[in-house]
CSV table of C-alpha atoms in Angstrom, one decimal:
chain,number,residue,atom,x,y,z
A,2,UNK,CA,195.4,55.7,-19.7
A,3,UNK,CA,194.1,57.3,-22.9
A,4,UNK,CA,194.3,61.0,-23.4
A,5,UNK,CA,194.2,63.5,-26.2
A,6,UNK,CA,195.4,67.0,-26.2
A,7,UNK,CA,194.5,69.9,-28.5
A,8,UNK,CA,197.0,72.6,-27.4
A,9,UNK,CA,195.3,75.5,-29.1
A,10,UNK,CA,191.9,76.8,-27.9
A,11,UNK,CA,191.6,78.9,-31.0
A,12,UNK,CA,193.2,79.1,-34.4
A,13,UNK,CA,192.8,82.1,-36.7
A,14,UNK,CA,193.5,82.0,-40.4
A,15,UNK,CA,192.7,84.1,-43.4
A,16,UNK,CA,190.6,82.6,-46.1
A,17,UNK,CA,192.7,81.0,-48.8
A,18,UNK,CA,195.6,80.3,-46.4
A,19,UNK,CA,196.5,76.8,-45.3
A,20,UNK,CA,195.2,75.7,-41.8
A,21,UNK,CA,196.5,73.3,-39.2
A,22,UNK,CA,194.7,72.2,-36.1
A,23,UNK,CA,196.9,70.3,-33.8
A,24,UNK,CA,196.3,67.1,-31.9
A,25,UNK,CA,198.5,64.8,-29.8
A,26,UNK,CA,197.4,61.6,-28.1
A,27,UNK,CA,198.4,58.9,-25.7
A,28,UNK,CA,197.1,55.3,-25.8
A,29,UNK,CA,198.3,52.0,-24.5
A,30,UNK,CA,197.9,50.2,-27.7
A,31,UNK,CA,197.7,51.2,-31.3
A,32,UNK,CA,195.4,54.2,-31.8
A,33,UNK,CA,192.2,54.7,-33.7
A,34,UNK,CA,192.1,58.4,-34.4
A,35,UNK,CA,189.3,60.6,-35.5
A,36,UNK,CA,188.5,64.2,-36.3
A,37,UNK,CA,185.0,65.7,-35.9
A,38,UNK,CA,183.6,69.1,-36.6
A,39,UNK,CA,180.8,70.9,-34.7
A,40,UNK,CA,178.8,73.8,-36.0
A,41,UNK,CA,176.9,76.1,-33.6
A,42,UNK,CA,174.0,74.3,-31.9
A,43,UNK,CA,174.6,71.1,-33.8
A,44,UNK,CA,176.0,67.7,-33.1
A,45,UNK,CA,179.4,66.5,-34.1
A,46,UNK,CA,180.1,65.5,-37.7
A,47,UNK,CA,182.7,63.0,-38.7
A,48,UNK,CA,185.5,64.3,-40.9
A,49,UNK,CA,188.1,61.6,-41.1
A,50,UNK,CA,189.8,58.7,-39.3
A,51,UNK,CA,193.0,56.8,-39.1
A,52,UNK,CA,192.8,53.1,-38.3
A,53,UNK,CA,195.8,51.7,-40.1
A,54,UNK,CA,197.7,52.0,-43.3
A,55,UNK,CA,198.8,55.2,-45.1
A,56,UNK,CA,199.8,57.9,-42.6
A,57,UNK,CA,198.0,60.6,-44.7
A,58,UNK,CA,194.3,60.4,-44.4
A,59,UNK,CA,191.9,62.3,-46.6
A,60,UNK,CA,188.4,63.2,-45.4
A,61,UNK,CA,185.4,65.3,-46.0
A,62,UNK,CA,185.4,69.0,-47.2
A,63,UNK,CA,189.0,68.9,-48.4
A,64,UNK,CA,190.4,68.1,-45.0
A,65,UNK,CA,193.3,65.7,-44.4
A,66,UNK,CA,195.3,64.6,-41.4
A,67,UNK,CA,198.7,63.1,-40.9
A,68,UNK,CA,199.4,60.3,-38.4
A,69,UNK,CA,202.8,60.6,-36.9
A,70,UNK,CA,203.5,57.7,-34.6
A,71,UNK,CA,206.9,58.9,-33.3
A,72,UNK,CA,205.4,62.3,-32.3
A,73,UNK,CA,202.0,60.8,-31.3
A,74,UNK,CA,200.3,63.4,-33.3
A,75,UNK,CA,197.4,63.6,-35.7
A,76,UNK,CA,197.2,67.1,-37.0
A,77,UNK,CA,194.3,68.2,-39.1
A,78,UNK,CA,195.1,70.2,-42.2
A,79,UNK,CA,193.5,71.9,-45.2
A,80,UNK,CA,195.5,73.6,-48.0
A,81,UNK,CA,193.1,76.5,-48.5
A,82,UNK,CA,190.7,77.6,-45.7
A,83,UNK,CA,187.1,78.8,-46.4
A,84,UNK,CA,185.1,81.1,-44.2
A,85,UNK,CA,182.6,78.2,-43.9
A,86,UNK,CA,185.2,76.1,-42.2
A,87,UNK,CA,184.8,78.2,-39.1
A,88,UNK,CA,183.6,75.8,-36.4
A,89,UNK,CA,184.7,73.8,-33.4
A,90,UNK,CA,187.0,70.9,-34.2
A,91,UNK,CA,187.5,67.8,-32.0
A,92,UNK,CA,190.2,65.2,-32.1
A,93,UNK,CA,189.3,61.8,-30.6
A,94,UNK,CA,191.2,58.7,-29.8
A,95,UNK,CA,190.4,55.1,-28.9
A,96,UNK,CA,192.9,52.3,-28.4
A,97,UNK,CA,192.6,49.0,-30.2
A,98,UNK,CA,193.2,46.8,-27.1
A,99,UNK,CA,189.5,46.3,-26.5
A,100,UNK,CA,188.9,49.6,-24.8
A,101,UNK,CA,185.4,50.9,-25.4
A,102,UNK,CA,185.8,54.6,-24.7
A,103,UNK,CA,186.4,57.2,-27.3
A,104,UNK,CA,188.2,60.1,-25.6
A,105,UNK,CA,187.7,63.6,-27.1
A,106,UNK,CA,190.0,66.5,-26.9
A,107,UNK,CA,188.8,69.8,-25.5
A,108,UNK,CA,188.2,71.2,-29.0
A,109,UNK,CA,189.8,73.9,-31.0
A,110,UNK,CA,187.8,76.8,-32.4
A,111,UNK,CA,188.7,77.7,-35.9
A,112,UNK,CA,188.1,81.2,-37.2
A,113,UNK,CA,188.6,81.9,-40.9
A,114,UNK,CA,188.5,85.5,-41.8
A,115,UNK,CA,187.4,86.7,-45.3
B,154,UNK,CA,168.6,57.3,-44.4
B,155,UNK,CA,167.4,59.3,-41.4
B,156,UNK,CA,170.1,60.4,-39.0
B,157,UNK,CA,170.3,60.3,-35.2
B,158,UNK,CA,167.3,62.0,-33.7
B,159,UNK,CA,167.3,63.6,-30.3
B,160,UNK,CA,164.3,65.1,-28.5
B,161,UNK,CA,163.7,67.5,-27.1
B,162,UNK,CA,166.2,69.9,-28.6
B,163,UNK,CA,165.9,72.5,-25.8
B,164,UNK,CA,164.5,72.3,-22.3
B,165,UNK,CA,164.6,74.3,-19.1
B,166,UNK,CA,164.2,72.7,-15.7
B,167,UNK,CA,164.7,73.9,-12.1
B,168,UNK,CA,166.9,72.4,-9.5
B,169,UNK,CA,165.6,69.2,-8.0
B,170,UNK,CA,163.5,68.2,-11.0
B,171,UNK,CA,164.2,65.3,-13.2
B,172,UNK,CA,164.5,65.1,-16.9
B,173,UNK,CA,164.3,62.4,-19.6
B,174,UNK,CA,166.0,62.8,-23.0
B,175,UNK,CA,165.4,60.5,-25.9
B,176,UNK,CA,167.6,59.3,-28.8
B,177,UNK,CA,166.6,57.4,-31.9
B,178,UNK,CA,169.7,55.9,-33.6
B,179,UNK,CA,170.2,55.5,-37.3
B,180,UNK,CA,168.2,52.5,-38.6
B,181,UNK,CA,170.2,49.3,-38.0
B,182,UNK,CA,172.5,50.8,-35.5
B,183,UNK,CA,172.3,48.9,-32.2
B,184,UNK,CA,174.9,50.9,-30.2
B,185,UNK,CA,173.9,54.1,-28.5
B,186,UNK,CA,176.3,56.2,-26.4
B,187,UNK,CA,175.7,59.4,-24.5
B,188,UNK,CA,178.0,62.3,-24.0
B,189,UNK,CA,177.7,65.5,-21.9
B,190,UNK,CA,179.2,68.6,-23.5
B,191,UNK,CA,180.0,71.7,-21.4
B,192,UNK,CA,182.3,74.6,-22.1
B,193,UNK,CA,184.6,73.7,-19.2
B,194,UNK,CA,184.8,70.0,-19.4
B,195,UNK,CA,184.4,69.3,-23.1
B,196,UNK,CA,182.8,66.0,-24.1
B,197,UNK,CA,182.4,63.5,-21.3
B,198,UNK,CA,181.3,59.9,-21.9
B,199,UNK,CA,178.2,59.0,-19.9
B,200,UNK,CA,177.3,55.5,-20.9
B,201,UNK,CA,176.8,53.1,-23.8
B,202,UNK,CA,174.0,50.7,-24.6
B,203,UNK,CA,174.0,47.8,-27.0
B,204,UNK,CA,171.1,45.4,-27.5
B,205,UNK,CA,169.3,46.8,-24.5
B,206,UNK,CA,172.3,46.3,-22.1
B,207,UNK,CA,174.5,48.9,-20.6
B,208,UNK,CA,177.9,48.0,-21.8
B,209,UNK,CA,180.0,50.8,-20.3
B,210,UNK,CA,179.6,53.7,-17.9
B,211,UNK,CA,181.6,56.9,-17.4
B,212,UNK,CA,182.3,58.7,-14.2
B,213,UNK,CA,179.0,60.3,-13.5
B,214,UNK,CA,176.9,60.0,-10.3
B,215,UNK,CA,174.0,57.6,-10.0
B,216,UNK,CA,171.6,60.4,-10.7
B,217,UNK,CA,172.4,59.8,-14.4
B,218,UNK,CA,170.9,56.7,-15.8
B,219,UNK,CA,169.7,55.3,-19.1
B,220,UNK,CA,168.1,52.5,-20.9
B,221,UNK,CA,167.6,51.1,-24.3
B,222,UNK,CA,164.6,49.6,-25.8
B,223,UNK,CA,164.2,46.7,-28.2
B,224,UNK,CA,164.0,49.0,-31.2
B,225,UNK,CA,167.4,50.5,-30.1
B,226,UNK,CA,165.9,53.8,-29.1
B,227,UNK,CA,167.5,55.0,-25.9
B,228,UNK,CA,166.6,57.3,-23.1
B,229,UNK,CA,168.7,59.0,-20.5
B,230,UNK,CA,167.4,60.3,-17.2
B,231,UNK,CA,168.8,62.8,-14.8
B,232,UNK,CA,167.2,63.0,-11.4
B,233,UNK,CA,167.5,65.7,-8.8
B,234,UNK,CA,168.9,68.2,-11.2
B,235,UNK,CA,171.7,70.5,-10.2
B,236,UNK,CA,172.8,73.7,-11.8
B,237,UNK,CA,176.0,72.0,-13.0
B,238,UNK,CA,173.9,69.6,-15.1
B,239,UNK,CA,173.3,72.4,-17.6
B,240,UNK,CA,174.9,71.1,-20.7
B,241,UNK,CA,174.4,69.9,-24.2
B,242,UNK,CA,173.6,66.2,-24.1
B,243,UNK,CA,174.7,64.3,-27.2
B,244,UNK,CA,173.7,60.9,-28.4
B,245,UNK,CA,175.8,58.9,-30.8
B,246,UNK,CA,175.0,55.7,-32.6
B,247,UNK,CA,177.1,53.1,-34.3
B,248,UNK,CA,176.6,49.8,-36.0
B,249,UNK,CA,178.8,47.8,-33.7
B,250,UNK,CA,179.5,48.0,-30.0
B,251,UNK,CA,182.2,50.6,-29.1
B,252,UNK,CA,184.6,47.9,-28.0
B,253,UNK,CA,184.9,46.5,-31.5
B,254,UNK,CA,183.9,49.5,-33.6
B,255,UNK,CA,186.5,50.9,-35.9
B,256,UNK,CA,184.2,53.3,-37.5
B,257,UNK,CA,183.0,56.7,-36.7
B,258,UNK,CA,180.2,57.7,-34.3
B,259,UNK,CA,177.1,59.3,-35.8
B,260,UNK,CA,175.9,62.1,-33.5
B,261,UNK,CA,172.5,63.7,-33.1
B,262,UNK,CA,172.1,67.4,-32.8
B,263,UNK,CA,171.8,67.2,-29.0
B,264,UNK,CA,169.4,68.2,-26.3
B,265,UNK,CA,170.4,71.5,-24.6
B,266,UNK,CA,169.4,71.4,-20.9
B,267,UNK,CA,169.3,74.5,-18.8
B,268,UNK,CA,168.8,74.1,-15.1
B,269,UNK,CA,167.7,77.2,-13.2
C-alpha cells in the first residue's frame, strides 16, 4: 500500500538559513513524488515533482528536492529561507503501476522568523 | 487562463442538513477530484470524475456523493450532515485521468464547511 510520512509537524528556521522539510514514502512500483504548498485559507499550490531522471529536482520559488531511492526519501530544500516561505507543506506520492490515488502526507508547517 | 473555481468559499450548516459544493476546473481539464482536509486527518481522497464518470472513490460513507457535467464542472453533495463533516473541501483538476496523469494537480481554494 502507498504511504507517505512527514515526520515533523513543524519546522522553525531563521530567515536566510537553509531549510529542509522531510518526506519519506512507500509505494509498490516506482514513485511519482510531489511537493505542494498551502497558504492560509487557500488551496494547494504545486512546487515541484519527480517522475524520472535527475534525482535533484528544481521547482518554484527557489525550492528543490532530492529523490533518494535507497532511503525512499524526497526531502524539500531551499538554500536561503524567506519569511514569506512560512506555510504548510505537503509531500504527495503516487505509484506508476496504474494506481489512481495521490496520497498526501500530513503536512509540515514551516515557520521562518525574521 | 482561469484557475480552478470553487463555490461557495464558506458556508455554515446544521446537523442533518445537506450541502452541495461546486467546482469548475481549468478550461480543457476533464478530470476533477475531491479531497477533504481536516486538521486531524490531513487530506483524504473522496472521489474522481473524468468525462462525467466516477473513476475512483475513497473510503467515505455513501452520504458523500458527486457528479460531473458535460462541461467538466463537478458538484459534490453531502447529505445528513454530521459535526465531523466540518472541513475544507478541496477540488483539483488535471488534464488526464489520475490513473495516467504524471503531472501535478491544480487545486481550487476550497469550500470551508462548518457544521453546527
